[in-house]
PDB file of C-alpha atoms in Angstrom:
ATOM      1  CA  MET A   1      77.224  14.348  -2.436  1.00  0.00           C
ATOM      2  CA  LYS A   2      79.098  13.762   0.840  1.00  0.00           C
ATOM      3  CA  THR A   3      80.236  10.362  -0.396  1.00  0.00           C
ATOM      4  CA  LEU A   4      81.565  11.888  -3.615  1.00  0.00           C
ATOM      5  CA  MET A   5      83.471  14.544  -1.648  1.00  0.00           C
ATOM      6  CA  LEU A   6      85.025  11.890   0.637  1.00  0.00           C
ATOM      7  CA  ILE A   7      86.098   9.813  -2.354  1.00  0.00           C
ATOM      8  CA  MET A   8      87.664  12.865  -4.001  1.00  0.00           C
ATOM      9  CA  LEU A   9      89.521  13.841  -0.809  1.00  0.00           C
ATOM     10  CA  PHE A  10      90.841  10.294  -0.428  1.00  0.00           C
ATOM     11  CA  MET A  11      92.048  10.216  -4.042  1.00  0.00           C
ATOM     12  CA  VAL A  12      93.792  13.591  -3.698  1.00  0.00           C
ATOM     13  CA  SER A  13      95.538  12.493  -0.497  1.00  0.00           C
ATOM     14  CA  MET A  14      96.766   9.302  -2.186  1.00  0.00           C
ATOM     15  CA  VAL A  15      98.179  11.237  -5.154  1.00  0.00           C
ATOM     16  CA  THR A  16      99.907  13.942  -3.114  1.00  0.00           C
ATOM     17  CA  SER A  17     101.457  11.761  -0.416  1.00  0.00           C
ATOM     18  CA  ALA A  18     105.131  11.195  -1.109  1.00  0.00           C
ATOM     19  CA  THR A  19     106.977   8.113   0.025  1.00  0.00           C
ATOM     20  CA  ASP A  20     109.001   8.812   3.169  1.00  0.00           C
ATOM     21  CA  VAL A  21     112.642   7.773   2.687  1.00  0.00           C
ATOM     22  CA  THR A  22     113.989   9.371   5.857  1.00  0.00           C
ATOM     23  CA  GLY A  23     116.501   7.104   7.557  1.00  0.00           C
ATOM     24  CA  ARG A  24     119.419   4.761   6.929  1.00  0.00           C
ATOM     25  CA  TRP A  25     119.468   2.619   3.762  1.00  0.00           C
ATOM     26  CA  THR A  26     122.100  -0.036   2.989  1.00  0.00           C
ATOM     27  CA  GLY A  27     123.042  -2.212   0.044  1.00  0.00           C
ATOM     28  CA  THR A  28     125.829  -3.347  -2.246  1.00  0.00           C
ATOM     29  CA  ILE A  29     127.002  -2.258  -5.668  1.00  0.00           C
ATOM     30  CA  MET A  30     128.127  -4.996  -8.078  1.00  0.00           C
ATOM     31  CA  ASP A  31     127.827  -7.494  -5.198  1.00  0.00           C
ATOM     32  CA  GLN A  32     131.144  -6.124  -3.880  1.00  0.00           C
ATOM     33  CA  PHE A  33     130.930  -2.625  -2.466  1.00  0.00           C
ATOM     34  CA  GLU A  34     128.806  -2.002   0.601  1.00  0.00           C
ATOM     35  CA  VAL A  35     127.072   1.359   0.613  1.00  0.00           C
ATOM     36  CA  VAL A  36     125.151   3.269   3.260  1.00  0.00           C
ATOM     37  CA  TYR A  37     122.901   6.254   2.570  1.00  0.00           C
ATOM     38  CA  ASN A  38     121.346   8.424   5.271  1.00  0.00           C
ATOM     39  CA  PHE A  39     118.393  10.277   3.771  1.00  0.00           C
ATOM     40  CA  THR A  40     116.531  13.298   5.075  1.00  0.00           C
ATOM     41  CA  GLN A  41     113.283  14.460   3.545  1.00  0.00           C
ATOM     42  CA  ASP A  42     111.225  17.644   3.548  1.00  0.00           C
ATOM     43  CA  GLY A  43     108.158  17.106   1.374  1.00  0.00           C
ATOM     44  CA  GLU A  44     109.476  16.199  -2.081  1.00  0.00           C
ATOM     45  CA  LYS A  45     113.020  17.407  -1.315  1.00  0.00           C
ATOM     46  CA  ILE A  46     115.656  14.774  -0.457  1.00  0.00           C
ATOM     47  CA  GLY A  47     118.990  15.394   1.248  1.00  0.00           C
ATOM     48  CA  GLY A  48     121.438  13.507   3.401  1.00  0.00           C
ATOM     49  CA  SER A  49     124.777  11.828   2.870  1.00  0.00           C
ATOM     50  CA  THR A  50     126.713   8.687   2.049  1.00  0.00           C
ATOM     51  CA  ILE A  51     130.308   7.613   2.635  1.00  0.00           C
ATOM     52  CA  GLY A  52     132.770   7.534  -0.266  1.00  0.00           C
ATOM     53  CA  PRO A  53     135.263   4.750  -1.011  1.00  0.00           C
ATOM     54  CA  ASP A  54     137.951   6.695   0.869  1.00  0.00           C
ATOM     55  CA  GLY A  55     135.751   7.068   3.966  1.00  0.00           C
ATOM     56  CA  THR A  56     134.820  10.713   3.445  1.00  0.00           C
ATOM     57  CA  LYS A  57     131.269  11.986   3.822  1.00  0.00           C
ATOM     58  CA  ILE A  58     129.524  12.818   0.529  1.00  0.00           C
ATOM     59  CA  GLU A  59     126.463  15.075   0.575  1.00  0.00           C
ATOM     60  CA  ILE A  60     123.359  14.167  -1.397  1.00  0.00           C
ATOM     61  CA  THR A  61     122.285  17.089  -3.609  1.00  0.00           C
ATOM     62  CA  ASN A  62     119.466  17.832  -6.055  1.00  0.00           C
ATOM     63  CA  GLY A  63     117.324  15.164  -4.358  1.00  0.00           C
ATOM     64  CA  VAL A  64     113.679  14.860  -5.348  1.00  0.00           C
ATOM     65  CA  ILE A  65     110.988  12.283  -4.697  1.00  0.00           C
ATOM     66  CA  LYS A  66     107.659  12.335  -6.523  1.00  0.00           C
ATOM     67  CA  GLY A  67     105.411   9.407  -5.744  1.00  0.00           C
ATOM     68  CA  ASP A  68     107.749   6.422  -5.949  1.00  0.00           C
ATOM     69  CA  ASP A  69     110.278   8.086  -8.306  1.00  0.00           C
ATOM     70  CA  ILE A  70     113.489   9.258  -6.642  1.00  0.00           C
ATOM     71  CA  SER A  71     116.526  11.059  -8.036  1.00  0.00           C
ATOM     72  CA  PHE A  72     119.560  12.686  -6.468  1.00  0.00           C
ATOM     73  CA  THR A  73     123.199  13.514  -7.170  1.00  0.00           C
ATOM     74  CA  ILE A  74     126.431  12.756  -5.332  1.00  0.00           C
ATOM     75  CA  ASN A  75     129.899  14.110  -6.050  1.00  0.00           C
ATOM     76  CA  VAL A  76     132.356  11.284  -6.721  1.00  0.00           C
ATOM     77  CA  MET A  77     136.024  12.168  -7.301  1.00  0.00           C
ATOM     78  CA  GLY A  78     135.126  15.689  -8.406  1.00  0.00           C
ATOM     79  CA  GLY A  79     132.340  14.665 -10.789  1.00  0.00           C
ATOM     80  CA  GLU A  80     128.588  14.804 -10.350  1.00  0.00           C
ATOM     81  CA  MET A  81     126.945  11.365 -10.422  1.00  0.00           C
ATOM     82  CA  PRO A  82     123.171  11.396 -10.934  1.00  0.00           C
ATOM     83  CA  ILE A  83     121.297   8.476  -9.372  1.00  0.00           C
ATOM     84  CA  LYS A  84     117.660   7.665 -10.096  1.00  0.00           C
ATOM     85  CA  GLY A  85     115.170   4.938  -9.390  1.00  0.00           C
ATOM     86  CA  LYS A  86     112.002   3.759  -7.675  1.00  0.00           C
ATOM     87  CA  VAL A  87     111.031   3.253  -4.062  1.00  0.00           C
ATOM     88  CA  THR A  88     108.713   0.409  -3.118  1.00  0.00           C
ATOM     89  CA  GLY A  89     108.134   0.075   0.619  1.00  0.00           C
ATOM     90  CA  ASP A  90     111.517  -0.516   2.252  1.00  0.00           C
ATOM     91  CA  THR A  91     113.373  -1.115  -1.039  1.00  0.00           C
ATOM     92  CA  MET A  92     114.997   1.334  -3.476  1.00  0.00           C
ATOM     93  CA  LYS A  93     115.988   0.090  -6.916  1.00  0.00           C
ATOM     94  CA  LEU A  94     118.478   2.616  -8.254  1.00  0.00           C
ATOM     95  CA  THR A  95     120.803   3.108 -11.217  1.00  0.00           C
ATOM     96  CA  PHE A  96     123.768   5.303 -12.017  1.00  0.00           C
ATOM     97  CA  SER A  97     125.877   5.552 -15.147  1.00  0.00           C
ATOM     98  CA  MET A  98     129.567   4.578 -15.174  1.00  0.00           C
ATOM     99  CA  GLU A  99     131.534   4.971 -18.398  1.00  0.00           C
ATOM    100  CA  GLY A 100     128.293   4.844 -20.375  1.00  0.00           C
ATOM    101  CA  ASN A 101     127.010   1.690 -18.668  1.00  0.00           C
ATOM    102  CA  GLU A 102     123.932   1.697 -16.455  1.00  0.00           C
ATOM    103  CA  MET A 103     124.792   0.199 -13.065  1.00  0.00           C
ATOM    104  CA  PRO A 104     121.813  -1.011 -11.040  1.00  0.00           C
ATOM    105  CA  PHE A 105     121.875  -1.428  -7.277  1.00  0.00           C
ATOM    106  CA  GLU A 106     119.379  -1.900  -4.501  1.00  0.00           C
ATOM    107  CA  LEU A 107     119.074  -0.360  -1.052  1.00  0.00           C
ATOM    108  CA  LYS A 108     117.039  -1.639   1.899  1.00  0.00           C
ATOM    109  CA  LYS A 109     115.779   0.600   4.657  1.00  0.00           C
ATOM    110  CA  GLU A 110     117.113  -0.327   8.069  1.00  0.00           C
ATOM    111  CA  VAL A 111     114.424  -0.898  10.653  1.00  0.00           C
ATOM    112  CA  LYS A 112     114.945   0.828  13.993  1.00  0.00           C
ATOM    113  CA  LYS A 113     115.194  -1.643  16.834  1.00  0.00           C
TER     114      LYS A 113
END
């Protein structure tokens, strides 16, 4: 009975633990544009910011992470841009839509030195 309870507790903890994305993530879009995202996390809620093409700070809104699924929105030139994807370890594989085309990009978590 104790063994069964331990197994159940372990399984529940594995299911409910969200991936922690807190920190600085960097990558490129279309192999041309360098991007930096600074994520904050409170449970399944994601926040933070990135820097726009003109150098202004853009807040991350509507951010959610459930397991390895992540989604959030940024405001680009007055329009909301939803971004979604998967987190695996220190890598995020994300997509956003531009003029009806899905644009994939990848972010890597920076390791503190």
